[in-house]
Amino acid sequence: MAYFMVVLLDDSRMEKIKGTGLEEHIKYMFGGELRLLEVEVNEDLKNKILAEFETARVDSRGAITDVPVAFMRELFNQVVEKKSLGPEVVEGVLAKVGEIKEMAAKESEYLPPPEIEV
Amino acid sequence: MSSLLIERPLPHGGRLVERVIEDKRVARKIWKSCNAVYEIKPTLHYETGVPVRNVYREIMSICYGFFSPVEGSMKQAEVERVLKERRLLNEWIFPYPLIFDISKDDLNKLGVEVGDRLGLTLKGKPFAILDIEEIYEIDPEELAYKTFGDPETNPEVVQQKFDKKHPGWVIYRSHQPYVLAGKYTIINPPKLKPPFDRFWFPPRKSREEFEKRGWRTVINHQTRNVPHVGHEFLMKCAAFTGDVEPCHGILVNAVIGVKRRGDYPDEAIVEAHEAVNKYGYIKPERHLVSIVLWDMRYGNPLESLLHGIIRQNMGCTHHMFGRDHAAVGEYYDKFATQILWTKGIPSFGFPAPPTDVPYGLKIRPQNMREFSYCPTCKEMAYSETCGHKREKLSGSFLRGMVAEGVQPPSIIMRPEVYKVVVKWWKHFGYPFCNEKYVINKEKELEVDLEDL
């Protein structure tokens, strides 16, 4: 099974990937309402993610999900830095696993809610 | 009446168990007759000490008839029969052992014997009684293994030996080693707290509600999740079953109990389902949200059996079951529940489906596959109908989107549903269940009690 991680793209992230050559890899889902990039994850990296983050899951599509938000933010940073969607992106994220876990510990207590009217 | 019309089934076991005393004078008299009093405590994880279950939820579900015909904490012979044949001693099918377990220290302190009446307090207030008929010892680890099956004994559907990563296995493994068996009676009915109070439809009340609404046929949707549009379409389309016309009603029955980290809070789940009817995605005249108190065991086919029992007792005629129903990990075959309801699972005591065995169920399964978005049809499409390449909807994917603060497109999550998620996110400071939520929830519970 091929594994991957999804990087969602809002307007500010779209700005950051301009000129990286990644624009042509943008995928559109749900009738074009969602823009995203898919980062490749090999078996070894998938196992490392699952071992490092107990909440991580592999969903029915082969997508690795439920990792800390700090992981997802760094994933995007690495995509921009490496201008790539290959396994080296996740390798770059895992190189900072200590830092991410520190941030994840804080975010398991509190995540700022979006500023929308409820 | 046409012979094709389906009638509301009788409760499992033939009659609803109702063991709730509303009259305070009678209750006070009963309370005075107790030989000892015990404050109900949450069951704590045998290794981490985090709450994994509270037996009060089982007492509520038994006494209000959700688990009819079970009337109390099971005797040893009954537990053994349930584990071997998934049947009670009165022959009716039932999937799980339900017991009132206590530690050796507590048993010694209480000094109770067979024939005694034990008063049970909850949050320091009188709650229920247990008339002790038997006291016996269990091996919680053995109980945990036997409850869920194993690949050698149940090769049809069990793929992997159970272990501490399975939350249901952990619940049984964390039981205390002594069991007080006997019938429960609630003598001080707890009050459900908001928002749960408006979703509290115990079997008698739900049956009355169906009658009032003219719902002869009702299909149940089991949930422990905030609904995305795939769930909404599952409900809408599954309801097209029925008899000569689609089901009159869709009952959403949310399981309220100890949550897993990463699940949505119970408060968000019930209100998000309510938003589906409040904002007209399914008319409120056709859609009702309700709850049952139960700490999920995640036993896939076994859990589906319990779900069938609960919803038949509530008066439903049909029950939708999906792939990986009430499952965690890959312990069971992904279609174990659907196998049970279409062929049976002989090693679990079902040579035929639970609707086709003596003392079985009357509720009809509606086995469903998945809904996902089809960019060609430009709509949510059923996996077994649409011939195009579709975009799968995954709860985990949606959770990731929510956590990153990205509002999901309305084609996958209704904006009103998302607003409910954000409402409770603002309340708890977190969109999902975390350690703090679980610990607080088990301290506060979903109920309050008055003085007796």
XYZ file of C-alpha atoms in Angstrom:
570
model
C 0.000 0.000 0.000
C 1.245 3.510 -0.808
C 1.062 5.960 2.078
C 0.853 9.713 2.002
C 0.193 12.790 4.101
C -2.077 15.597 3.061
C -1.032 19.243 3.266
C -4.061 21.504 3.084
C -3.593 24.791 1.279
C -5.352 27.954 2.306
C -4.647 31.337 0.697
C -1.623 32.177 2.850
C -0.025 28.793 2.182
C -0.705 29.220 -1.551
C 1.396 32.396 -1.418
C 4.294 30.517 0.194
C 4.488 27.803 -2.441
C 4.415 30.255 -5.330
C 7.478 29.692 -7.507
C 8.508 26.424 -5.829
C 7.321 24.406 -8.794
C 4.859 22.605 -6.577
C 1.848 24.454 -7.949
C 1.463 21.907 -10.723
C 1.065 19.137 -8.092
C -1.876 20.794 -6.377
C -4.855 18.500 -6.204
C -8.419 19.607 -5.962
C -10.994 17.694 -4.040
C -14.678 17.938 -3.400
C -15.633 19.751 -6.554
C -12.616 22.044 -6.362
C -13.509 23.335 -2.903
C -10.356 21.978 -1.298
C -6.748 22.449 -2.467
C -4.016 20.171 -1.211
C -0.659 18.571 -1.780
C 0.139 14.929 -1.092
C 3.499 14.096 0.464
C 4.877 10.636 -0.209
C 5.520 8.384 2.812
C 7.290 5.032 2.532
C 6.687 1.993 4.751
C 9.657 2.737 7.000
C 8.639 6.353 7.561
C 5.010 5.335 8.156
C 6.164 2.940 10.885
C 8.353 5.636 12.451
C 5.433 8.098 12.559
C 3.109 5.526 14.137
C 5.781 4.636 16.693
C 6.513 8.261 17.626
C 2.935 9.543 17.820
C 0.403 7.325 19.529
C -2.615 9.146 18.114
C -1.440 8.691 14.502
C -3.627 6.477 12.341
C -3.623 5.229 8.756
C -7.028 5.755 7.221
C -8.762 3.668 4.571
C -7.131 5.716 1.778
C -3.605 5.080 3.071
C -3.374 8.631 4.416
C -1.552 9.097 7.702
C -3.687 11.264 9.940
C -4.196 12.334 13.546
C -0.638 13.504 14.079
C -0.148 16.662 16.181
C -0.899 20.002 14.566
C 2.765 20.933 15.188
C 3.737 17.996 12.953
C 1.424 19.216 10.200
C 2.810 22.768 10.401
C 6.378 21.501 10.151
C 5.338 19.251 7.273
C 4.300 22.322 5.317
C 7.510 24.169 6.277
C 9.560 21.238 5.004
C 7.580 21.115 1.757
C 8.424 24.791 1.155
C 12.045 24.414 2.266
C 12.750 21.300 0.222
C 10.481 22.278 -2.682
C 9.531 18.633 -2.825
C 6.779 16.151 -2.037
C 9.118 13.164 -1.684
C 10.008 11.114 1.416
C 12.766 13.585 2.356
C 10.018 15.950 3.506
C 8.827 13.567 6.247
C 12.447 12.722 7.028
C 13.003 16.448 7.624
C 9.997 16.564 9.938
C 11.107 13.508 11.897
C 14.530 15.083 12.379
C 12.730 17.620 14.584
C 10.654 15.053 16.467
C 11.768 16.236 19.924
C 10.751 19.827 19.206
C 7.437 18.697 17.720
C 6.626 16.522 20.724
C 7.329 19.454 23.039
C 4.872 21.618 21.100
C 2.419 18.726 20.824
C 2.385 18.335 24.612
C 1.195 21.942 24.909
C -1.341 21.593 22.118
C -2.913 18.531 23.751
C -4.127 20.950 26.449
C -5.219 23.842 24.270
C -5.750 24.665 20.617
C -6.955 28.154 19.696
C -10.439 27.904 18.152
C -11.176 29.621 14.855
C -12.680 33.075 15.169
C -16.099 32.382 13.750
C -19.530 33.287 15.060
C -21.236 30.369 16.741
C -53.273 -4.498 7.325
C -51.056 -5.717 4.510
C -48.902 -8.690 5.343
C -46.004 -6.758 3.823
C -46.065 -4.135 6.548
C -43.476 -4.428 9.275
C -44.623 -3.848 12.820
C -42.635 -2.436 15.704
C -40.876 -5.391 17.356
C -41.383 -6.401 20.972
C -38.441 -5.690 23.260
C -35.694 -8.328 23.314
C -36.835 -10.964 25.793
C -40.497 -10.138 25.233
C -40.896 -7.307 27.743
C -39.092 -4.138 28.728
C -37.078 -4.315 31.910
C -37.876 -1.259 34.000
C -36.318 -1.151 37.415
C -36.686 2.504 38.398
C -38.562 3.691 41.470
C -39.887 7.225 41.090
C -41.806 7.435 44.399
C -39.428 8.989 46.934
C -41.311 7.616 49.961
C -40.978 4.065 48.666
C -37.369 4.749 47.706
C -36.466 6.037 51.181
C -37.967 2.922 52.747
C -35.930 0.696 50.420
C -32.785 2.724 51.086
C -33.193 2.212 54.836
C -33.287 -1.543 54.298
C -29.740 -1.616 52.842
C -27.159 -3.618 54.774
C -24.236 -1.553 53.516
C -23.538 1.425 51.266
C -20.937 1.691 48.503
C -19.928 4.769 46.514
C -19.634 3.937 42.813
C -16.153 4.618 41.458
C -14.928 4.773 37.885
C -13.001 1.752 36.635
C -9.419 2.878 36.225
C -7.020 1.641 33.543
C -5.061 -1.226 35.132
C -1.763 0.391 34.173
C -2.256 4.132 33.729
C -5.000 4.821 36.269
C -7.034 6.857 33.774
C -10.840 6.247 33.879
C -11.992 3.683 31.300
C -15.546 2.890 32.429
C -18.173 3.747 35.012
C -20.563 0.973 36.042
C -23.250 3.589 36.736
C -23.820 3.760 32.953
C -24.503 0.019 32.869
C -26.898 0.331 35.828
C -28.758 3.140 34.039
C -28.971 1.225 30.764
C -30.112 -1.959 32.495
C -32.714 -0.330 34.748
C -34.205 1.833 31.978
C -34.495 -1.218 29.708
C -31.914 -0.459 27.022
C -30.306 -3.853 27.753
C -33.567 -5.828 28.274
C -33.833 -8.619 29.298
C -30.741 -8.159 31.492
C -31.804 -7.105 34.991
C -28.579 -6.809 36.897
C -25.016 -7.903 37.472
C -24.627 -11.378 35.976
C -24.063 -14.533 38.024
C -21.003 -16.671 37.322
C -22.936 -19.294 35.335
C -24.467 -16.530 33.224
C -21.101 -14.921 32.504
C -19.730 -18.318 31.474
C -22.688 -18.928 29.167
C -22.410 -15.475 27.620
C -18.713 -16.034 26.936
C -19.315 -19.475 25.447
C -22.602 -19.114 23.587
C -23.461 -15.396 23.806
C -26.709 -16.318 25.561
C -28.187 -15.475 28.922
C -29.381 -18.262 31.236
C -32.949 -17.520 30.066
C -31.788 -18.359 26.503
C -31.979 -14.844 25.010
C -28.898 -13.841 23.051
C -26.560 -11.271 24.593
C -22.964 -10.424 23.664
C -21.117 -9.219 26.744
C -20.693 -10.022 30.430
C -22.097 -7.185 32.562
C -20.954 -7.321 36.151
C -20.616 -5.258 39.305
C -16.963 -5.684 40.237
C -15.222 -4.585 43.441
C -11.801 -4.964 45.002
C -11.017 -7.452 47.779
C -10.471 -4.534 50.170
C -13.877 -3.068 49.382
C -15.533 -6.470 49.714
C -13.942 -6.933 53.129
C -14.877 -3.416 54.228
C -18.488 -3.853 53.127
C -18.773 -7.259 54.802
C -21.792 -8.117 52.657
C -23.098 -11.614 52.021
C -25.503 -13.311 49.667
C -29.016 -12.131 50.505
C -27.852 -8.657 51.552
C -29.003 -5.441 49.931
C -26.220 -3.072 48.918
C -27.010 0.621 48.604
C -25.116 2.333 45.779
C -24.345 6.034 45.917
C -23.231 8.157 42.990
C -21.594 11.573 43.488
C -22.321 11.041 47.181
C -26.092 10.682 46.753
C -28.255 7.532 46.992
C -28.658 6.154 43.468
C -29.536 2.462 43.299
C -29.576 -0.835 45.145
C -28.082 -4.206 44.319
C -29.770 -7.270 45.845
C -26.871 -9.672 46.171
C -27.599 -13.188 44.922
C -24.044 -14.417 44.475
C -20.469 -13.338 45.206
C -17.637 -14.770 43.125
C -14.117 -14.146 41.952
C -12.945 -13.522 38.381
C -9.629 -13.328 36.607
C -9.953 -9.973 34.763
C -7.296 -10.863 32.195
C -8.980 -14.142 31.306
C -12.332 -12.348 31.162
C -10.867 -9.752 28.790
C -9.529 -12.382 26.399
C -12.667 -14.515 26.466
C -14.989 -11.581 25.931
C -13.629 -10.636 22.519
C -12.503 -13.995 21.135
C -9.197 -14.936 19.538
C -7.912 -16.044 16.134
C -7.781 -19.746 17.133
C -11.278 -19.983 18.628
C -13.005 -17.522 16.294
C -11.089 -17.827 13.007
C -14.063 -16.630 10.938
C -13.646 -13.026 12.044
C -10.902 -12.525 14.650
C -7.635 -11.666 12.929
C -5.391 -10.697 15.779
C -4.968 -11.519 19.474
C -6.423 -8.779 21.671
C -4.073 -6.658 23.732
C -3.838 -3.427 25.690
C -4.184 -1.286 22.581
C -7.845 -2.359 22.400
C -9.991 -0.106 24.640
C -12.671 -2.768 25.229
C -10.100 -5.364 26.239
C -8.639 -2.771 28.639
C -12.067 -2.212 30.227
C -12.448 -5.899 31.125
C -8.755 -6.238 32.064
C -9.238 -3.315 34.450
C -12.207 -4.899 36.272
C -11.769 -5.605 39.965
C -11.547 -9.312 40.881
C -14.736 -9.770 42.956
C -18.249 -9.704 41.555
C -21.474 -8.982 43.374
C -24.226 -10.506 41.244
C -27.903 -9.645 41.489
C -30.600 -7.305 40.279
C -30.195 -3.531 40.288
C -32.987 -1.087 41.067
C -32.606 2.675 40.675
C -34.222 4.355 43.660
C -33.200 7.951 42.906
C -33.427 8.583 39.153
C -30.570 10.879 38.111
C -31.265 14.017 36.095
C -29.458 14.197 32.774
C -27.531 17.452 32.438
C -27.777 19.746 29.403
C -27.338 19.165 26.552
C -27.917 15.441 27.188
C -31.307 15.893 28.880
C -33.136 16.691 25.648
C -31.742 13.567 23.978
C -32.737 11.154 26.771
C -35.275 8.740 25.290
C -35.157 5.491 27.274
C -37.012 2.617 25.555
C -40.482 3.317 26.973
C -40.225 6.994 26.073
C -38.752 6.355 22.613
C -41.527 3.867 21.826
C -44.105 6.441 22.943
C -42.369 9.098 20.848
C -42.435 6.846 17.753
C -46.135 6.222 18.333
C -46.798 9.955 18.711
C -44.916 10.707 15.486
C -46.669 7.906 13.578
C -43.366 6.118 13.000
C -44.167 2.430 12.426
C -40.806 1.731 10.826
C -37.649 3.322 12.215
C -34.050 2.782 11.170
C -31.290 3.374 13.673
C -28.011 5.128 12.998
C -25.319 4.240 15.531
C -22.889 7.053 16.167
C -19.911 8.120 18.203
C -18.966 10.839 15.785
C -19.892 14.286 14.555
C -21.761 13.742 11.272
C -20.093 14.578 7.986
C -22.128 14.664 4.802
C -21.256 11.001 4.110
C -23.042 10.064 7.359
C -25.958 12.264 6.366
C -26.289 10.471 3.027
C -25.932 7.113 4.723
C -28.892 7.997 6.924
C -30.963 9.396 4.076
C -30.348 6.446 1.765
C -30.470 3.632 4.319
C -33.861 4.959 5.341
C -35.158 4.002 1.880
C -35.429 0.493 3.224
C -38.612 -0.141 5.178
C -41.531 -2.156 3.855
C -43.881 -0.756 1.225
C -42.528 2.723 1.854
C -39.258 4.106 3.231
C -38.735 4.038 6.978
C -40.880 6.646 8.678
C -38.151 7.682 11.053
C -34.396 7.808 11.467
C -33.216 7.411 15.034
C -29.700 8.618 15.752
C -28.559 6.913 18.934
C -25.272 8.267 20.235
C -23.244 6.178 22.636
C -22.266 8.384 25.571
C -19.461 7.212 27.793
C -15.702 7.241 28.251
C -14.159 8.630 25.109
C -10.939 7.889 23.255
C -8.427 10.678 22.780
C -9.125 12.318 19.439
C -12.869 11.589 19.445
C -15.189 14.581 19.410
C -16.714 15.514 22.788
C -20.100 13.927 23.477
C -21.706 17.369 23.732
C -20.566 18.232 20.192
C -21.677 14.855 18.826
C -25.288 15.119 19.972
C -25.721 18.777 19.055
C -24.045 18.299 15.673
C -26.500 15.511 14.833
C -29.302 17.755 16.030
C -28.051 20.458 13.623
C -28.679 18.037 10.739
C -32.415 18.166 11.462
C -32.557 21.688 12.910
C -31.256 23.130 9.631
C -33.372 20.895 7.433
C -30.796 18.533 5.911
C -33.139 15.848 7.191
C -36.545 17.073 8.324
C -36.975 17.054 12.115
C -40.279 15.238 11.580
C -38.244 12.331 10.232
C -35.086 12.458 12.375
C -34.614 12.111 16.143
C -31.381 12.292 18.108
C -31.086 10.205 21.268
C -28.441 8.784 23.578
C -27.554 5.606 25.414
C -25.110 5.493 28.321
C -22.424 2.889 27.666
C -18.656 2.731 27.699
C -18.055 1.270 24.256
C -16.257 -2.073 24.144
C -15.458 -1.735 20.403
C -16.247 -5.414 19.863
C -17.285 -5.006 16.200
C -19.707 -7.961 15.608
C -20.380 -8.337 19.341
C -20.924 -4.618 19.730
C -23.315 -4.710 16.759
C -25.309 -7.364 18.577
C -25.605 -5.115 21.613
C -26.556 -2.219 19.333
C -29.270 -4.368 17.764
C -30.615 -5.226 21.231
C -30.584 -1.591 22.425
C -32.321 -0.264 19.331
C -34.897 -3.072 19.181
C -35.687 -2.264 22.790
C -36.080 1.382 21.780
C -38.605 0.279 19.147
C -36.582 0.389 15.938
C -37.428 -1.961 13.077
C -34.120 -1.580 11.214
C -30.478 -0.940 12.049
C -27.806 0.268 9.670
C -24.412 -1.351 9.925
C -21.368 -0.146 8.075
C -17.922 -1.511 7.400
C -15.766 -1.733 10.559
C -18.813 -1.213 12.750
C -17.770 -0.130 16.263
C -14.250 -1.314 15.593
C -10.764 -0.273 16.575
C -7.621 -1.463 14.800
C -7.582 -4.675 12.806
C -8.591 -7.177 15.476
C -11.675 -8.209 13.503
C -12.380 -8.670 9.820
C -13.606 -5.330 8.448
C -16.898 -6.960 7.529
C -17.288 -9.017 10.732
C -20.527 -7.259 11.668
C -22.020 -7.739 8.223
C -20.930 -11.409 8.263
C -22.715 -11.873 11.606
C -25.965 -10.355 10.339
C -25.984 -12.136 6.968
C -24.429 -15.549 7.663
C -23.818 -15.807 11.386
C -20.552 -16.598 13.168
C -20.742 -20.211 14.454
C -17.800 -19.905 16.847
C -19.571 -17.055 18.640
C -22.712 -19.196 19.001
C -24.426 -18.029 15.818
C -24.702 -20.773 13.182
C -27.192 -18.389 11.528
C -27.721 -14.610 11.762
C -28.956 -13.347 15.147
C -32.379 -12.762 13.582
C -32.619 -16.428 12.542
C -31.697 -18.226 15.768
C -34.066 -19.122 18.620
C -34.402 -16.323 21.190
C -32.775 -14.002 18.708
C -33.498 -10.488 17.529
C -36.316 -9.068 15.422
C -34.608 -5.879 14.273
C -33.556 -6.018 10.612
C -30.010 -5.229 9.583
C -29.381 -2.832 6.749
C -25.770 -3.477 5.827
C -24.306 -0.470 4.098
C -21.052 0.360 2.337
C -19.679 3.860 1.986
C -20.589 7.246 0.642
C -17.935 9.453 -0.851
C -17.777 12.460 -3.125
C -17.930 11.847 -6.868
C -16.444 14.754 -8.861
C -18.110 13.449 -12.037
C -21.613 13.123 -10.594
C -20.871 16.226 -8.491
C -22.593 14.663 -5.510
C -22.157 12.320 -2.615
C -22.305 8.849 -4.169
C -22.744 5.304 -2.889
C -19.707 3.069 -3.414
C -21.777 0.187 -4.829
C -23.706 2.383 -7.237
C -21.416 5.052 -8.653
C -19.042 3.862 -11.381
C -16.648 6.818 -11.214
C -13.481 7.406 -9.284
C -14.560 8.970 -6.016
C -12.926 10.977 -3.217
C -13.153 9.059 0.028
C -14.389 10.825 3.113
C -12.472 9.888 6.167
C -13.248 10.975 9.709
C -9.544 11.181 10.485
C -8.906 13.426 7.491
C -11.696 15.707 8.629
C -10.366 15.790 12.189
C -6.982 16.856 10.831
C -8.606 19.648 8.850
C -10.562 20.820 11.874
C -7.470 20.747 14.124
C -5.554 22.878 11.638
C -8.365 25.424 11.836
C -9.504 24.899 8.243
C -13.279 24.952 7.799
C -14.240 21.846 5.822
C -16.077 22.552 2.546
C -19.836 22.351 2.961
C -19.938 19.430 0.567
C -18.271 17.332 3.280
C -19.337 19.004 6.521
C -22.367 21.220 6.856
C -21.436 24.723 8.108
C -23.957 24.431 10.952
C -22.348 21.180 12.059
C -18.913 22.831 11.982
C -20.276 25.698 14.089
C -21.357 23.203 16.750
C -17.844 21.729 16.743
C -16.369 25.222 17.191
C -18.925 26.078 19.900
C -17.742 23.172 22.065
C -14.111 23.775 21.026
C -14.441 27.270 22.545
C -16.051 25.757 25.644
C -13.396 23.084 26.277
C -10.442 24.900 24.672
C -9.938 21.907 22.456
C -11.897 20.445 19.528
C -11.490 16.800 20.558
C -11.349 14.703 23.690
C -8.050 15.034 25.487
C -6.861 13.731 28.864
C -8.357 16.741 30.653
C -11.773 16.220 29.038
C -11.841 12.511 29.894
C -10.830 13.060 33.530
C -13.288 15.949 34.052
C -16.091 14.108 32.317
C -15.671 11.086 34.551
C -15.668 13.356 37.598
C -18.727 15.339 36.540
C -20.602 12.581 34.647
C -23.651 13.280 32.476
C -26.022 13.300 35.432
C -26.751 15.007 38.720
C -28.668 13.535 41.630
C -30.981 15.176 44.133
C -31.160 14.269 47.791
C -33.420 11.327 48.461
